Short mmCIF file of C-alpha atoms in Angstrom, two decimals:
data_model
loop_
_atom_site.label_atom_id
_atom_site.label_comp_id
_atom_site.label_asym_id
_atom_site.label_seq_id
_atom_site.Cartn_x
_atom_site.Cartn_y
_atom_site.Cartn_z
CA MET A 1 16.76 28.14 -19.12
CA MET A 2 18.69 25.85 -21.44
CA ASN A 3 21.91 26.52 -19.52
CA ARG A 4 20.19 25.56 -16.27
CA LEU A 5 18.94 22.35 -17.85
CA LEU A 6 22.39 21.41 -19.16
CA LEU A 7 23.97 22.08 -15.77
CA ALA A 8 21.34 19.88 -14.11
CA LEU A 9 22.01 17.01 -16.48
CA LEU A 10 25.77 17.40 -16.02
CA ALA A 11 25.35 17.24 -12.26
CA LEU A 12 23.25 14.11 -12.63
CA THR A 13 25.89 12.44 -14.78
CA VAL A 14 28.65 13.14 -12.28
CA LEU A 15 26.65 12.20 -9.21
CA ALA A 16 25.41 8.98 -10.74
CA SER A 17 28.91 7.55 -10.71
CA PRO A 18 29.70 4.85 -8.13
CA ALA A 19 32.37 7.06 -6.58
CA ALA A 20 29.71 9.58 -5.59
CA ALA A 21 27.39 7.01 -4.07
CA GLN A 22 26.86 6.66 -0.33
CA ASP A 23 27.14 3.48 1.66
CA ALA A 24 24.02 1.49 0.75
CA ALA A 25 23.49 0.56 4.39
CA ALA A 26 23.01 4.24 5.28
CA CYS A 27 19.89 4.95 3.26
CA GLY A 28 16.86 3.57 1.54
CA THR A 29 15.88 0.61 3.74
CA PRO A 30 12.10 0.21 3.40
CA ALA A 31 9.96 0.45 6.50
CA VAL A 32 8.51 -2.85 7.65
CA ILE A 33 4.75 -2.27 7.56
CA ASP A 34 1.98 -4.85 7.46
CA ASP A 35 0.69 -3.67 4.09
CA GLY A 36 1.46 -6.66 1.88
CA TRP A 37 4.88 -5.62 0.64
CA ALA A 38 7.72 -8.07 1.06
CA THR A 39 11.00 -6.21 1.52
CA ALA A 40 14.56 -7.05 0.54
CA LYS A 41 17.97 -5.48 0.07
CA PRO A 42 18.63 -4.03 -3.38
CA ASP A 43 21.58 -6.33 -3.98
CA ASP A 44 19.39 -9.36 -3.28
CA VAL A 45 17.27 -8.53 -6.35
CA GLY A 46 20.06 -7.51 -8.72
CA LEU A 47 20.30 -3.79 -7.92
CA ASP A 48 23.37 -1.86 -6.81
CA GLY A 49 22.31 -0.39 -3.46
CA ALA A 50 25.31 1.94 -3.27
CA ARG A 51 24.41 3.50 -6.61
CA LEU A 52 20.81 4.02 -5.48
CA CYS A 53 22.07 6.01 -2.53
CA GLY A 54 23.50 8.53 -4.97
CA LEU A 55 20.02 10.04 -4.95
CA ASP A 56 20.81 11.98 -1.81
CA LYS A 57 24.04 13.40 -3.19
CA PHE A 58 22.23 14.61 -6.26
CA LEU A 59 19.48 16.27 -4.27
CA GLU A 60 21.99 18.06 -2.07
CA GLN A 61 23.27 19.76 -5.21
CA TRP A 62 19.75 20.69 -6.37
CA PRO A 63 18.00 22.45 -3.47
CA ASN A 64 14.98 23.49 -5.55
CA ALA A 65 14.18 19.97 -6.77
CA ASN A 66 11.68 19.52 -3.89
CA ILE A 67 11.61 15.74 -4.29
CA HIS A 68 9.34 14.23 -1.63
CA SER A 69 9.78 10.49 -2.06
CA VAL A 70 11.35 7.78 -4.18
CA THR A 71 10.47 4.10 -3.98
CA VAL A 72 11.91 1.14 -5.89
CA ALA A 73 10.50 -2.37 -6.15
CA ARG A 74 11.97 -5.27 -8.05
CA ARG A 75 10.90 -8.88 -8.51
CA GLY A 76 7.86 -8.26 -6.34
CA LYS A 77 9.77 -6.83 -3.38
CA LEU A 78 10.09 -3.29 -2.09
CA VAL A 79 13.83 -2.64 -1.82
CA PHE A 80 14.30 1.11 -1.51
CA GLU A 81 12.32 4.06 -0.22
CA ARG A 82 13.47 7.57 0.65
CA TYR A 83 11.39 10.41 2.07
CA PHE A 84 12.21 14.07 2.41
CA THR A 85 10.74 17.31 3.73
CA GLY A 86 9.45 19.97 1.37
CA GLN A 87 6.71 22.34 0.34
CA ASP A 88 3.63 20.64 -1.05
CA GLU A 89 0.03 21.11 -2.14
CA ARG A 90 -3.18 19.15 -1.92
CA TRP A 91 -4.73 19.57 -5.35
CA GLY A 92 -3.52 23.16 -5.62
CA THR A 93 -4.09 24.15 -1.99
CA PRO A 94 -0.77 24.88 -0.25
CA LEU A 95 0.06 22.58 2.66
CA GLY A 96 3.25 24.36 3.68
CA GLU A 97 6.27 22.31 4.59
CA VAL A 98 5.49 18.61 4.92
CA LYS A 99 7.72 15.94 6.45
CA PHE A 100 7.04 12.92 4.28
CA GLY A 101 7.18 9.33 5.43
CA PRO A 102 5.83 5.87 4.59
CA GLU A 103 2.32 6.75 5.82
CA THR A 104 1.97 10.15 4.11
CA LEU A 105 -0.55 10.55 1.29
CA HIS A 106 0.59 12.42 -1.81
CA ASP A 107 -1.22 13.83 -4.83
CA LEU A 108 -0.94 11.63 -7.90
CA ARG A 109 -2.27 14.40 -10.14
CA SER A 110 -2.56 13.00 -13.67
CA ILE A 111 -1.44 9.51 -12.66
CA SER A 112 -5.10 9.46 -11.59
CA LYS A 113 -5.92 9.07 -15.30
CA SER A 114 -3.97 5.82 -15.41
CA VAL A 115 -5.85 4.58 -12.34
CA VAL A 116 -9.16 5.33 -14.08
CA SER A 117 -7.97 3.28 -17.04
CA LEU A 118 -7.46 0.30 -14.71
CA LEU A 119 -10.96 0.77 -13.29
CA VAL A 120 -12.38 0.70 -16.81
CA GLY A 121 -10.65 -2.63 -17.35
CA ILE A 122 -12.15 -4.05 -14.16
CA ALA A 123 -15.63 -2.83 -15.08
CA LEU A 124 -15.30 -4.34 -18.55
CA ARG A 125 -14.51 -7.72 -16.99
CA GLU A 126 -17.61 -7.43 -14.80
CA GLY A 127 -19.82 -6.44 -17.70
CA THR A 128 -20.61 -3.05 -16.19
CA PHE A 129 -18.87 -0.91 -18.80
CA PRO A 130 -19.81 -0.55 -22.47
CA SER A 131 -17.68 -1.97 -25.27
CA ILE A 132 -14.53 0.05 -25.97
CA ASP A 133 -15.71 0.50 -29.56
CA SER A 134 -19.21 1.70 -28.66
CA ALA A 135 -20.42 5.28 -28.96
CA VAL A 136 -19.90 7.54 -25.95
CA PHE A 137 -23.07 9.57 -26.59
CA ASP A 138 -25.19 6.43 -26.23
CA GLN A 139 -24.43 6.57 -22.50
CA PHE A 140 -25.59 10.18 -22.16
CA PRO A 141 -29.18 10.34 -23.45
CA GLU A 142 -29.74 13.37 -21.23
CA TYR A 143 -27.34 15.31 -23.46
CA ALA A 144 -28.63 14.08 -26.81
CA ALA A 145 -29.21 17.67 -27.93
CA LEU A 146 -25.43 18.19 -27.93
CA LYS A 147 -24.80 15.33 -30.37
CA THR A 148 -23.67 16.09 -33.90
CA PRO A 149 -22.88 13.54 -36.63
CA GLU A 150 -19.17 13.97 -35.94
CA LYS A 151 -19.54 13.70 -32.14
CA ALA A 152 -21.66 10.59 -32.60
CA ARG A 153 -18.53 8.84 -33.89
CA ILE A 154 -16.61 9.28 -30.62
CA THR A 155 -16.03 5.93 -28.93
CA PHE A 156 -14.52 4.93 -25.61
CA TRP A 157 -11.35 3.99 -27.47
CA HIS A 158 -11.04 7.64 -28.45
CA LEU A 159 -11.46 8.73 -24.82
CA LEU A 160 -8.88 6.24 -23.57
CA THR A 161 -6.32 7.31 -26.18
CA MET A 162 -6.91 11.07 -25.87
CA SER A 163 -8.07 11.29 -29.47
CA SER A 164 -11.73 12.31 -29.09
CA GLY A 165 -11.21 15.36 -31.30
CA PHE A 166 -12.77 17.88 -28.92
CA ALA A 167 -11.32 21.38 -28.97
CA TRP A 168 -9.44 21.40 -25.68
CA ASN A 169 -6.50 23.36 -24.27
CA GLU A 170 -5.07 22.71 -20.84
CA ALA A 171 -1.50 23.58 -21.83
CA ILE A 172 -2.04 27.21 -20.87
CA PRO A 173 -1.65 28.18 -17.17
CA TYR A 174 -4.48 27.25 -14.80
CA SER A 175 -4.61 30.89 -13.80
CA ASN A 176 -5.94 31.60 -17.30
CA PRO A 177 -9.75 31.34 -17.28
CA ALA A 178 -9.59 29.94 -20.83
CA ASN A 179 -7.87 26.77 -19.58
CA SER A 180 -10.22 23.91 -20.48
CA GLU A 181 -9.37 21.84 -17.39
CA ARG A 182 -10.09 24.79 -15.11
CA ARG A 183 -13.47 25.28 -16.78
CA LEU A 184 -14.21 21.59 -16.34
CA ILE A 185 -13.44 21.82 -12.62
CA ASP A 186 -15.64 24.91 -12.26
CA SER A 187 -18.59 23.31 -14.05
CA ALA A 188 -21.64 22.08 -12.15
CA GLU A 189 -22.10 19.45 -14.89
CA PRO A 190 -18.65 18.22 -15.96
CA ALA A 191 -19.93 15.68 -18.51
CA ARG A 192 -22.10 18.30 -20.18
CA TYR A 193 -19.19 20.71 -20.31
CA VAL A 194 -17.00 18.19 -22.12
CA LEU A 195 -19.68 16.99 -24.53
CA GLU A 196 -20.67 20.50 -25.54
CA GLN A 197 -17.15 21.41 -26.69
CA PRO A 198 -16.80 21.93 -30.44
CA MET A 199 -14.88 19.44 -32.50
CA ALA A 200 -11.39 20.47 -33.61
CA LEU A 201 -10.54 17.24 -35.45
CA PRO A 202 -12.26 14.01 -36.46
CA PRO A 203 -12.23 11.36 -33.69
CA GLY A 204 -9.09 9.23 -33.78
CA TYR A 205 -7.19 11.63 -36.02
CA LEU A 206 -4.72 13.04 -33.50
CA TYR A 207 -3.75 12.78 -29.83
CA ASN A 208 -4.61 15.82 -27.71
CA TYR A 209 -4.20 15.73 -23.92
CA ASN A 210 -7.67 16.18 -22.46
CA GLY A 211 -8.71 15.60 -18.86
CA GLY A 212 -12.30 15.85 -20.04
CA ASN A 213 -11.91 12.47 -21.73
CA THR A 214 -11.07 10.95 -18.34
CA ALA A 215 -14.02 12.76 -16.75
CA LEU A 216 -16.36 11.12 -19.27
CA LEU A 217 -14.88 7.68 -18.55
CA ALA A 218 -15.44 8.26 -14.83
CA ALA A 219 -18.99 9.50 -15.39
CA VAL A 220 -19.88 6.31 -17.26
CA LEU A 221 -18.22 4.19 -14.57
CA ALA A 222 -20.43 5.88 -11.98
CA LYS A 223 -23.55 5.48 -14.13
CA LYS A 224 -23.01 1.80 -14.87
CA THR A 225 -21.67 0.66 -11.48
CA GLY A 226 -23.96 2.76 -9.31
CA GLN A 227 -20.96 3.86 -7.24
CA THR A 228 -18.92 7.01 -6.98
CA LEU A 229 -15.49 6.81 -8.59
CA ASP A 230 -13.66 6.79 -5.25
CA ALA A 231 -15.94 4.10 -3.78
CA TYR A 232 -15.49 1.88 -6.84
CA ALA A 233 -11.71 2.38 -6.74
CA ARG A 234 -11.58 1.47 -3.05
CA GLU A 235 -13.64 -1.69 -3.50
CA LYS A 236 -12.31 -3.05 -6.78
CA LEU A 237 -8.69 -1.87 -6.91
CA PHE A 238 -7.38 -0.50 -3.64
CA ALA A 239 -8.82 -3.08 -1.24
CA PRO A 240 -7.46 -6.09 -3.19
CA LEU A 241 -4.03 -4.42 -3.05
CA GLY A 242 -4.25 -3.90 0.70
CA ILE A 243 -4.50 -0.13 0.26
CA THR A 244 -6.41 1.13 3.29
CA ASN A 245 -5.53 4.82 3.19
CA SER A 246 -6.55 6.75 0.08
CA GLU A 247 -8.36 9.90 -0.99
CA TRP A 248 -9.94 11.17 -4.18
CA VAL A 249 -10.41 14.93 -4.20
CA VAL A 250 -13.90 16.14 -5.11
CA MET A 251 -14.57 19.04 -7.49
CA PRO A 252 -16.64 21.44 -5.36
CA ALA A 253 -18.83 22.79 -8.17
CA SER A 254 -20.19 19.34 -9.09
CA ASN A 255 -19.41 17.34 -5.94
CA THR A 256 -17.89 14.63 -8.13
CA ALA A 257 -14.42 13.12 -7.99
CA ALA A 258 -11.71 14.91 -9.95
CA ALA A 259 -11.13 11.86 -12.14
CA ALA A 260 -8.23 13.30 -14.11
CA SER A 261 -6.13 14.54 -11.20
CA GLY A 262 -7.61 13.99 -7.75
CA ALA A 263 -6.29 10.64 -6.45
CA ARG A 264 -4.00 10.64 -3.40
CA LEU A 265 -2.04 7.59 -2.24
CA ARG A 266 1.02 6.66 -0.21
CA PRO A 267 4.05 6.24 -2.51
CA ARG A 268 4.45 2.57 -1.59
CA ASP A 269 0.79 2.00 -2.48
CA LEU A 270 1.31 3.66 -5.83
CA ALA A 271 4.16 1.19 -6.31
CA LYS A 272 1.63 -1.64 -5.81
CA ILE A 273 -0.28 -0.37 -8.82
CA GLY A 274 2.98 -0.46 -10.76
CA GLN A 275 3.57 -4.02 -9.59
CA LEU A 276 0.19 -5.02 -11.05
CA MET A 277 1.47 -3.88 -14.42
CA THR A 278 4.44 -6.28 -14.26
CA SER A 279 2.33 -9.35 -13.43
CA ASP A 280 -0.62 -9.23 -15.86
CA GLY A 281 -2.80 -7.61 -13.21
CA ALA A 282 -2.13 -10.01 -10.32
CA TRP A 283 -1.11 -9.16 -6.74
CA LYS A 284 -0.09 -11.83 -4.23
CA GLY A 285 -1.64 -14.53 -6.39
CA LYS A 286 -4.98 -12.72 -6.76
CA GLN A 287 -6.13 -11.52 -10.18
CA VAL A 288 -7.10 -7.87 -9.62
CA LEU A 289 -7.23 -6.78 -13.26
CA PRO A 290 -8.61 -8.94 -16.06
CA ARG A 291 -5.93 -11.03 -17.72
CA GLY A 292 -4.67 -9.31 -20.84
CA TRP A 293 -5.84 -5.81 -19.85
CA VAL A 294 -2.31 -4.65 -19.02
CA ALA A 295 -1.05 -5.74 -22.43
CA GLU A 296 -4.03 -4.21 -24.23
CA SER A 297 -3.94 -0.90 -22.39
CA THR A 298 -0.19 -0.43 -22.69
CA ARG A 299 0.41 -1.32 -26.31
CA LEU A 300 1.14 1.45 -28.81
CA HIS A 301 -2.29 2.84 -29.67
CA ILE A 302 -1.38 6.36 -30.82
CA ASN A 303 1.53 8.79 -31.06
CA GLY A 304 1.59 10.93 -27.92
CA GLU A 305 3.50 14.10 -27.09
CA GLY A 306 7.08 14.51 -28.23
CA ILE A 307 8.98 11.22 -28.18
CA TYR A 308 6.28 9.33 -26.26
CA TYR A 309 3.59 6.96 -27.41
CA TYR A 310 0.26 6.58 -25.65
CA GLY A 311 -1.86 3.61 -24.60
CA TYR A 312 -5.08 3.71 -22.59
CA GLN A 313 -4.21 6.69 -20.36
CA TRP A 314 -0.65 5.35 -19.98
CA TRP A 315 2.53 6.88 -21.37
CA LEU A 316 4.93 4.62 -23.26
CA GLY A 317 8.61 5.37 -23.72
CA ARG A 318 12.04 3.77 -23.92
CA THR A 319 15.54 4.16 -22.55
CA LEU A 320 18.89 2.92 -23.84
CA LEU A 321 20.45 0.75 -21.12
CA HIS A 322 23.77 -1.06 -21.62
CA GLY A 323 23.32 -0.91 -25.38
CA ARG A 324 19.78 -2.30 -25.29
CA ASP A 325 16.49 -0.56 -25.96
CA ARG A 326 14.37 -0.82 -22.78
CA PRO A 327 10.68 0.07 -23.20
CA TRP A 328 8.80 1.32 -20.17
CA ILE A 329 5.27 2.24 -19.11
CA ALA A 330 4.54 5.33 -17.04
CA GLY A 331 1.96 7.47 -15.34
CA PHE A 332 2.89 11.16 -15.35
CA GLY A 333 1.46 13.77 -12.97
CA TRP A 334 1.89 17.51 -12.63
CA GLY A 335 4.53 18.64 -10.17
CA GLY A 336 6.88 15.73 -10.77
CA GLN A 337 4.64 12.76 -9.89
CA ARG A 338 5.89 9.67 -11.70
CA LEU A 339 5.19 5.95 -11.81
CA TYR A 340 7.63 4.03 -14.00
CA ILE A 341 7.22 0.36 -14.85
CA GLN A 342 9.95 -1.56 -16.67
CA PRO A 343 8.23 -4.92 -17.31
CA ASP A 344 11.16 -6.84 -18.77
CA LEU A 345 13.26 -5.95 -15.71
CA ASP A 346 10.36 -6.51 -13.28
CA LEU A 347 11.10 -3.03 -11.95
CA VAL A 348 8.78 -0.38 -10.49
CA VAL A 349 9.84 3.15 -9.51
CA THR A 350 7.76 5.95 -8.01
CA VAL A 351 8.75 9.58 -7.60
CA ASN A 352 6.68 12.22 -5.81
CA ALA A 353 7.63 15.87 -5.82
CA GLY A 354 6.33 19.38 -5.27
CA TYR A 355 7.84 21.06 -8.30
CA TYR A 356 4.60 22.52 -9.63
CA GLY A 357 6.03 24.39 -12.57
CA PRO A 358 7.63 23.66 -15.94
CA PRO A 359 9.99 22.55 -17.29
CA LEU A 360 12.19 20.82 -14.69
CA GLN A 361 9.27 19.07 -13.01
CA GLY A 362 9.67 16.39 -15.68
CA VAL A 363 13.46 16.44 -16.06
CA ILE A 364 14.49 15.69 -12.48
CA PRO A 365 12.18 12.69 -11.85
CA HIS A 366 13.06 11.19 -15.22
CA GLN A 367 16.77 11.49 -14.54
CA LEU A 368 16.31 9.87 -11.14
CA PHE A 369 14.75 6.94 -12.97
CA THR A 370 17.24 6.68 -15.82
CA ARG A 371 20.50 7.89 -14.24
CA PHE A 372 20.14 6.24 -10.86
CA VAL A 373 17.67 3.39 -10.77
CA LEU A 374 18.18 1.94 -14.23
CA GLN A 375 21.92 2.35 -13.95
CA ALA A 376 21.74 0.39 -10.68
CA VAL A 377 20.45 -2.72 -12.48
CA LYS A 378 23.10 -5.43 -12.32
CA ASP A 379 21.18 -8.36 -13.81
#
């Protein structure tokens, strides 16, 4: 496996060179759609369009990458989008071979968690969500019997930062009935299932990836707003962004939205969410998120997995570019779904893929971001 990984990275390094790039005029021109996006040529916003076209050359050398789409926006304009044909799924259900295009919905998988975080920010502004530092169990009196002194200390900050302390394991395959996320999905009462889990650590002690934390956030959003998660997202987030085509998959056992993984959007609409993160929550002059929420939710709250930090359901990382340390914000989703935001470059990149298996599902999208898009930045 390590040899395969090294060969992949070597191929990326070679194909990222300008000599391997295609004519910029031959690929990547965004479709002109009345969806709110202004479009431009990459070179008009300080990006090397020829280098961006090296994406195709790379993918020709990696037939199993199954990349479905790549979009790039800079300085508020969509400048590059590429769509491909490949095998895909809708929340685990095979769709067969799909020809992707600007109007095709795609699973976000765990980028859905980041969307829920934005909805929490909106609800906080409206006064329909409890204080971040308040106790989670106070919002679930129907499950008071499950409360212990240690669980009583869990706050919404702990849910947002994946540090609730619940015993939870979704790192094992979904085919394993012991997978905590699978059990959550199969539960008729998802909130009860999460709250009844034993504590492995004190709240706030350590990060542990837990889709149940997101499910609890969504349950409180529904309780306090009186709307389903998908309805609230459409009204408060998607509609202001001009997103008219969306879906949020429902867990059949509970008939509630799969908060941690069920959102489906067009790639260029996912890029709009990224654009919000570069402009303090504004889109086309309209304040969609409360001012300051982006900064608060994407600052370093806790150490995440490996080299990453974690905010409020957002991943935080960095890349060395031209001798400078460039921090970025990201939403990560199973199968190679990625939303990268580089605020200081005013740059947004989305990648959608159908590589539903470790470990290259993370390697290929990340290299597309770092080896192609970031290396295309001219100023």
